[in-house]
Amino acid sequence: DAKTTQPTSMDCAEGRAANLPCNHSTISGNEYVYWYRQIHSQGPQYIIHGLKNNETNEMASLIITEDRKSSTLILPHATLRDTAVYYCIVRVANSGNTPLVFGKGTRLSVIA
Amino acid sequence: SAVISQKPSRDICQRGTSLTIQCQVDSQVTMMFWYRQQPGQSLTLIATANQGSEATYESGFVIDKFPISRPNLTFSTLTVSNMSPEDSSIYLCSVVKKPYEQYFGPGTRLTVT
């Protein structure tokens, strides 16, 4: 699976949009971009995933560049409960039986 | 989705002893995964557990130290053997329920003194 690069940490004001970038310049054509987050003392939680089109669900939006070498996770109205470590993971399609490999992630702090 | 429970949620153990962590899933799954998260670090995969076969261990992890059982499609155990303070970590089990979504248990926080 391709490697990802994320900033170590970011701050965001409560109520504002949080934009978390991820670089995955070596991504292959059959690899998806996944985002998970880990709130302190909990197991990681699935947020969203995408292949090449932008995706949106009730938690977040995922914007993938046209060349697919980078992406941005957007939390439209960050709350204090969104404070967590966010992991961007690239993974081969249809690899449902292959475990996720975690990098260091981005520690997002939402500030009141 | 998947509901995953782990027991115990936390424990404090003395060095040289062993602890068995249980993972229960609310439905049948083919594969279960065990991860370790050392303090301040990301998650590291320990092993993959298939029902009816030996677990597959990642580099740096061995069966003698982390024996795993998988007696059926909803349950697995991980034992941390002959513990040392370096084994102090959060241990998480995980399953894949849909083709692309992996779910995690709440974790077991282990402190070795």
PDB file of N, CA and C in Angstrom, chain A residues 20-57:
ATOM      1  N   LEU A  20      -8.079  18.919   6.868  1.00  0.00           N
ATOM      2  CA  LEU A  20      -6.922  18.086   7.175  1.00  0.00           C
ATOM      3  C   LEU A  20      -6.336  17.536   5.877  1.00  0.00           C
ATOM      4  N   PRO A  21      -5.096  17.920   5.561  1.00  0.00           N
ATOM      5  CA  PRO A  21      -4.499  17.473   4.301  1.00  0.00           C
ATOM      6  C   PRO A  21      -3.773  16.145   4.436  1.00  0.00           C
ATOM      7  N   CYS A  22      -3.628  15.488   3.298  1.00  0.00           N
ATOM      8  CA  CYS A  22      -2.891  14.221   3.248  1.00  0.00           C
ATOM      9  C   CYS A  22      -2.245  14.104   1.867  1.00  0.00           C
ATOM     10  N   ASN A  23      -0.958  13.795   1.860  1.00  0.00           N
ATOM     11  CA  ASN A  23      -0.255  13.535   0.605  1.00  0.00           C
ATOM     12  C   ASN A  23      -0.069  12.048   0.400  1.00  0.00           C
ATOM     13  N   HIS A  24      -0.385  11.587  -0.782  1.00  0.00           N
ATOM     14  CA  HIS A  24      -0.207  10.163  -1.128  1.00  0.00           C
ATOM     15  C   HIS A  24       0.247  10.099  -2.577  1.00  0.00           C
ATOM     16  N   SER A  25       1.428  10.635  -2.833  1.00  0.00           N
ATOM     17  CA  SER A  25       1.900  10.823  -4.203  1.00  0.00           C
ATOM     18  C   SER A  25       2.175   9.518  -4.940  1.00  0.00           C
ATOM     19  N   THR A  26       2.340   8.416  -4.210  1.00  0.00           N
ATOM     20  CA  THR A  26       2.637   7.138  -4.872  1.00  0.00           C
ATOM     21  C   THR A  26       1.409   6.243  -4.979  1.00  0.00           C
ATOM     22  N   ILE A  27       0.244   6.809  -4.828  1.00  0.00           N
ATOM     23  CA  ILE A  27      -0.991   6.031  -4.854  1.00  0.00           C
ATOM     24  C   ILE A  27      -1.168   5.353  -6.211  1.00  0.00           C
ATOM     25  N   SER A  28      -1.657   4.125  -6.170  1.00  0.00           N
ATOM     26  CA  SER A  28      -1.909   3.374  -7.400  1.00  0.00           C
ATOM     27  C   SER A  28      -3.364   3.518  -7.822  1.00  0.00           C
ATOM     28  N   GLY A  29      -3.630   3.133  -9.071  1.00  0.00           N
ATOM     29  CA  GLY A  29      -4.962   3.341  -9.621  1.00  0.00           C
ATOM     30  C   GLY A  29      -6.065   2.595  -8.903  1.00  0.00           C
ATOM     31  N   ASN A  30      -5.726   1.490  -8.258  1.00  0.00           N
ATOM     32  CA  ASN A  30      -6.758   0.698  -7.589  1.00  0.00           C
ATOM     33  C   ASN A  30      -6.769   0.916  -6.077  1.00  0.00           C
ATOM     34  N   GLU A  31      -6.110   1.951  -5.613  1.00  0.00           N
ATOM     35  CA  GLU A  31      -6.060   2.216  -4.176  1.00  0.00           C
ATOM     36  C   GLU A  31      -7.043   3.314  -3.779  1.00  0.00           C
ATOM     37  N   TYR A  32      -7.762   3.061  -2.695  1.00  0.00           N
ATOM     38  CA  TYR A  32      -8.692   4.013  -2.127  1.00  0.00           C
ATOM     39  C   TYR A  32      -7.998   4.837  -1.048  1.00  0.00           C
ATOM     40  N   VAL A  33      -8.572   5.997  -0.767  1.00  0.00           N
ATOM     41  CA  VAL A  33      -8.130   6.827   0.355  1.00  0.00           C
ATOM     42  C   VAL A  33      -9.159   6.683   1.476  1.00  0.00           C
ATOM     43  N   TYR A  34      -8.692   6.263   2.643  1.00  0.00           N
ATOM     44  CA  TYR A  34      -9.543   6.101   3.820  1.00  0.00           C
ATOM     45  C   TYR A  34      -9.151   7.123   4.885  1.00  0.00           C
ATOM     46  N   TRP A  35     -10.152   7.535   5.644  1.00  0.00           N
ATOM     47  CA  TRP A  35      -9.893   8.362   6.815  1.00  0.00           C
ATOM     48  C   TRP A  35     -10.537   7.717   8.037  1.00  0.00           C
ATOM     49  N   TYR A  36      -9.739   7.619   9.086  1.00  0.00           N
ATOM     50  CA  TYR A  36     -10.208   7.163  10.386  1.00  0.00           C
ATOM     51  C   TYR A  36      -9.798   8.212  11.423  1.00  0.00           C
ATOM     52  N   ARG A  37     -10.461   8.196  12.544  1.00  0.00           N
ATOM     53  CA  ARG A  37     -10.028   9.041  13.644  1.00  0.00           C
ATOM     54  C   ARG A  37     -10.053   8.259  14.946  1.00  0.00           C
ATOM     55  N   GLN A  38      -9.229   8.700  15.887  1.00  0.00           N
ATOM     56  CA  GLN A  38      -9.149   8.052  17.182  1.00  0.00           C
ATOM     57  C   GLN A  38      -9.265   9.124  18.256  1.00  0.00           C
ATOM     58  N   ILE A  39     -10.403   9.117  18.893  1.00  0.00           N
ATOM     59  CA  ILE A  39     -10.613   9.997  20.039  1.00  0.00           C
ATOM     60  C   ILE A  39      -9.909   9.358  21.233  1.00  0.00           C
ATOM     61  N   HIS A  40      -9.398  10.183  22.090  1.00  0.00           N
ATOM     62  CA  HIS A  40      -8.573   9.714  23.203  1.00  0.00           C
ATOM     63  C   HIS A  40      -9.205   8.543  23.940  1.00  0.00           C
ATOM     64  N   SER A  41      -8.393   7.485  24.095  1.00  0.00           N
ATOM     65  CA  SER A  41      -8.778   6.302  24.871  1.00  0.00           C
ATOM     66  C   SER A  41      -9.880   5.479  24.220  1.00  0.00           C
ATOM     67  N   GLN A  42     -10.109   5.681  22.927  1.00  0.00           N
ATOM     68  CA  GLN A  42     -11.093   4.874  22.214  1.00  0.00           C
ATOM     69  C   GLN A  42     -10.440   4.176  21.025  1.00  0.00           C
ATOM     70  N   GLY A  43     -11.122   3.176  20.457  1.00  0.00           N
ATOM     71  CA  GLY A  43     -10.646   2.563  19.226  1.00  0.00           C
ATOM     72  C   GLY A  43     -10.880   3.473  18.043  1.00  0.00           C
ATOM     73  N   PRO A  44     -10.087   3.324  16.976  1.00  0.00           N
ATOM     74  CA  PRO A  44     -10.282   4.144  15.781  1.00  0.00           C
ATOM     75  C   PRO A  44     -11.683   3.979  15.209  1.00  0.00           C
ATOM     76  N   GLN A  45     -12.171   5.072  14.611  1.00  0.00           N
ATOM     77  CA  GLN A  45     -13.520   5.122  14.055  1.00  0.00           C
ATOM     78  C   GLN A  45     -13.447   5.475  12.580  1.00  0.00           C
ATOM     79  N   TYR A  46     -14.140   4.726  11.748  1.00  0.00           N
ATOM     80  CA  TYR A  46     -14.192   5.010  10.322  1.00  0.00           C
ATOM     81  C   TYR A  46     -14.907   6.335  10.065  1.00  0.00           C
ATOM     82  N   ILE A  47     -14.352   7.150   9.151  1.00  0.00           N
ATOM     83  CA  ILE A  47     -15.004   8.405   8.796  1.00  0.00           C
ATOM     84  C   ILE A  47     -15.555   8.340   7.378  1.00  0.00           C
ATOM     85  N   ILE A  48     -14.675   8.098   6.417  1.00  0.00           N
ATOM     86  CA  ILE A  48     -15.069   8.204   5.015  1.00  0.00           C
ATOM     87  C   ILE A  48     -13.987   7.573   4.158  1.00  0.00           C
ATOM     88  N   HIS A  49     -14.328   7.224   2.924  1.00  0.00           N
ATOM     89  CA  HIS A  49     -13.309   6.775   1.990  1.00  0.00           C
ATOM     90  C   HIS A  49     -13.718   7.172   0.582  1.00  0.00           C
ATOM     91  N   GLY A  50     -12.751   7.175  -0.339  1.00  0.00           N
ATOM     92  CA  GLY A  50     -13.041   7.524  -1.726  1.00  0.00           C
ATOM     93  C   GLY A  50     -11.956   7.024  -2.664  1.00  0.00           C
ATOM     94  N   LEU A  51     -12.308   6.962  -3.939  1.00  0.00           N
ATOM     95  CA  LEU A  51     -11.366   6.514  -4.959  1.00  0.00           C
ATOM     96  C   LEU A  51     -10.843   7.703  -5.759  1.00  0.00           C
ATOM     97  N   LYS A  52     -11.713   8.426  -6.433  1.00  0.00           N
ATOM     98  CA  LYS A  52     -11.263   9.607  -7.177  1.00  0.00           C
ATOM     99  C   LYS A  52     -12.286  10.730  -7.160  1.00  0.00           C
ATOM    100  N   ASN A  53     -13.533  10.416  -6.910  1.00  0.00           N
ATOM    101  CA  ASN A  53     -14.549  11.450  -6.811  1.00  0.00           C
ATOM    102  C   ASN A  53     -14.631  11.972  -5.390  1.00  0.00           C
ATOM    103  N   ASN A  54     -15.067  13.208  -5.253  1.00  0.00           N
ATOM    104  CA  ASN A  54     -15.283  13.749  -3.924  1.00  0.00           C
ATOM    105  C   ASN A  54     -16.439  13.014  -3.261  1.00  0.00           C
ATOM    106  N   GLU A  55     -16.334  12.837  -1.970  1.00  0.00           N
ATOM    107  CA  GLU A  55     -17.343  12.101  -1.222  1.00  0.00           C
ATOM    108  C   GLU A  55     -17.797  12.925  -0.027  1.00  0.00           C
ATOM    109  N   THR A  56     -19.053  12.734   0.345  1.00  0.00           N
ATOM    110  CA  THR A  56     -19.598  13.417   1.528  1.00  0.00           C
ATOM    111  C   THR A  56     -20.506  12.462   2.269  1.00  0.00           C
ATOM    112  N   ASN A  57     -20.410  12.481   3.590  1.00  0.00           N
ATOM    113  CA  ASN A  57     -21.382  11.760   4.412  1.00  0.00           C
ATOM    114  C   ASN A  57     -21.743  12.636   5.599  1.00  0.00           C
TER     115      ASN A  57
END
